[in-house]
Structure formats: C-alpha cells, structure tokens
Amino acid sequence: MAEKVARRLRDVVDLLESAVEEKDWGLVEEALDELRSIVGELEE
C-alpha cells in the first residue's frame, strides 16, 4: 500500500510543479482534490 500511495503522491507533486510553472489554477485544484482523496483513503 505504501508504494501505491508514494506513487500517487509523486504524481500529485508532478502535477503541482506543472501547474505552478504554467500558473494553471485549475490544475492546482485538481492536485488538491487528489491529495484530499489520498488523505481520505488513509484515514479509513
């Protein structure tokens, strides 16, 4: 499970880096949604 979470977190980091570079706030929101999803799954 930790490996899967780490992979998903890496994807979110990549998405955030791209969003900041492009100043794309929609992508930032998408990344935040994914982080919330990951946190929700970990809290279960």
Coordinates of N, CA and C in Angstrom, one line a residue:
M1 N 0.8 -1.2 0.0 CA 0.0 0.0 0.0 C 0.9 1.3 0.0
A2 N 1.9 1.3 0.8 CA 2.8 2.4 0.9 C 3.4 2.8 -0.5
E3 N 3.7 1.8 -1.3 CA 4.3 2.0 -2.6 C 3.2 2.7 -3.5
K4 N 2.0 2.3 -3.4 CA 0.9 2.8 -4.2 C 0.7 4.3 -3.8
V5 N 0.7 4.6 -2.5 CA 0.5 5.9 -2.0 C 1.6 6.8 -2.5
A6 N 2.8 6.3 -2.3 CA 4.0 7.1 -2.7 C 4.0 7.4 -4.2
R7 N 3.5 6.5 -5.0 CA 3.4 6.7 -6.5 C 2.4 7.8 -6.8
R8 N 1.2 7.7 -6.1 CA 0.2 8.7 -6.3 C 0.6 10.1 -5.8
L9 N 1.4 10.1 -4.7 CA 1.9 11.4 -4.2 C 2.9 12.0 -5.2
R10 N 3.7 11.2 -5.7 CA 4.7 11.7 -6.7 C 3.9 12.3 -7.9
D11 N 2.9 11.6 -8.3 CA 2.1 12.2 -9.4 C 1.5 13.5 -9.1
V12 N 1.0 13.7 -7.8 CA 0.5 15.0 -7.4 C 1.6 16.0 -7.4
V13 N 2.7 15.7 -6.9 CA 3.9 16.6 -6.9 C 4.2 17.1 -8.3
D14 N 4.2 16.1 -9.3 CA 4.5 16.5 -10.7 C 3.4 17.4 -11.2
L15 N 2.2 17.1 -10.9 CA 1.0 17.9 -11.3 C 1.2 19.3 -10.7
L16 N 1.5 19.4 -9.5 CA 1.6 20.8 -8.8 C 2.8 21.5 -9.4
E17 N 3.9 20.9 -9.7 CA 5.0 21.6 -10.3 C 4.6 22.1 -11.7
S18 N 3.9 21.3 -12.5 CA 3.5 21.8 -13.8 C 2.5 22.9 -13.6
A19 N 1.6 22.8 -12.7 CA 0.5 23.8 -12.5 C 1.2 25.2 -12.1
V20 N 2.1 25.1 -11.2 CA 2.8 26.4 -10.8 C 3.6 27.0 -11.9
E21 N 4.3 26.1 -12.7 CA 5.1 26.6 -13.8 C 4.2 27.3 -14.8
E22 N 3.0 26.7 -15.1 CA 2.0 27.3 -16.1 C 1.0 28.3 -15.5
K23 N 1.1 28.5 -14.2 CA 0.1 29.3 -13.4 C -1.3 28.9 -13.8
D24 N -1.5 27.6 -13.7 CA -2.8 27.0 -14.1 C -3.5 26.6 -12.8
W25 N -4.4 27.4 -12.3 CA -5.0 27.2 -11.0 C -6.0 26.0 -11.1
G26 N -6.5 25.7 -12.3 CA -7.4 24.5 -12.4 C -6.6 23.3 -12.1
L27 N -5.3 23.2 -12.5 CA -4.5 22.1 -12.2 C -4.2 22.0 -10.7
V28 N -4.0 23.2 -10.1 CA -3.7 23.2 -8.7 C -4.9 22.6 -7.9
E29 N -6.1 23.0 -8.3 CA -7.3 22.5 -7.7 C -7.4 20.9 -7.9
E30 N -7.1 20.5 -9.1 CA -7.1 19.1 -9.4 C -6.1 18.3 -8.5
A31 N -4.9 18.9 -8.3 CA -3.9 18.3 -7.4 C -4.4 18.2 -6.0
L32 N -5.0 19.3 -5.5 CA -5.6 19.4 -4.2 C -6.7 18.3 -4.0
D33 N -7.5 18.2 -5.0 CA -8.6 17.2 -4.9 C -8.0 15.8 -4.7
E34 N -6.9 15.5 -5.5 CA -6.2 14.2 -5.4 C -5.6 14.0 -4.0
L35 N -5.0 15.1 -3.5 CA -4.4 15.0 -2.1 C -5.5 14.7 -1.1
R36 N -6.7 15.4 -1.3 CA -7.8 15.1 -0.3 C -8.2 13.7 -0.4
S37 N -8.3 13.1 -1.7 CA -8.7 11.8 -1.9 C -7.7 10.8 -1.2
I38 N -6.4 11.0 -1.3 CA -5.4 10.2 -0.7 C -5.6 10.2 0.8
V39 N -5.7 11.4 1.4 CA -5.9 11.6 2.8 C -7.1 10.8 3.3
G40 N -8.2 11.0 2.5 CA -9.4 10.3 2.9 C -9.3 8.8 2.9
E41 N -8.5 8.3 2.0 CA -8.3 6.8 1.9 C -7.4 6.4 3.1
L42 N -6.4 7.2 3.5 CA -5.6 6.8 4.6 C -6.3 6.9 5.9
E43 N -7.3 7.8 6.0 CA -8.0 7.9 7.3 C -9.0 6.8 7.5
E44 N -9.3 6.1 6.5 CA -10.3 5.0 6.6 C -9.8 3.9 7.5

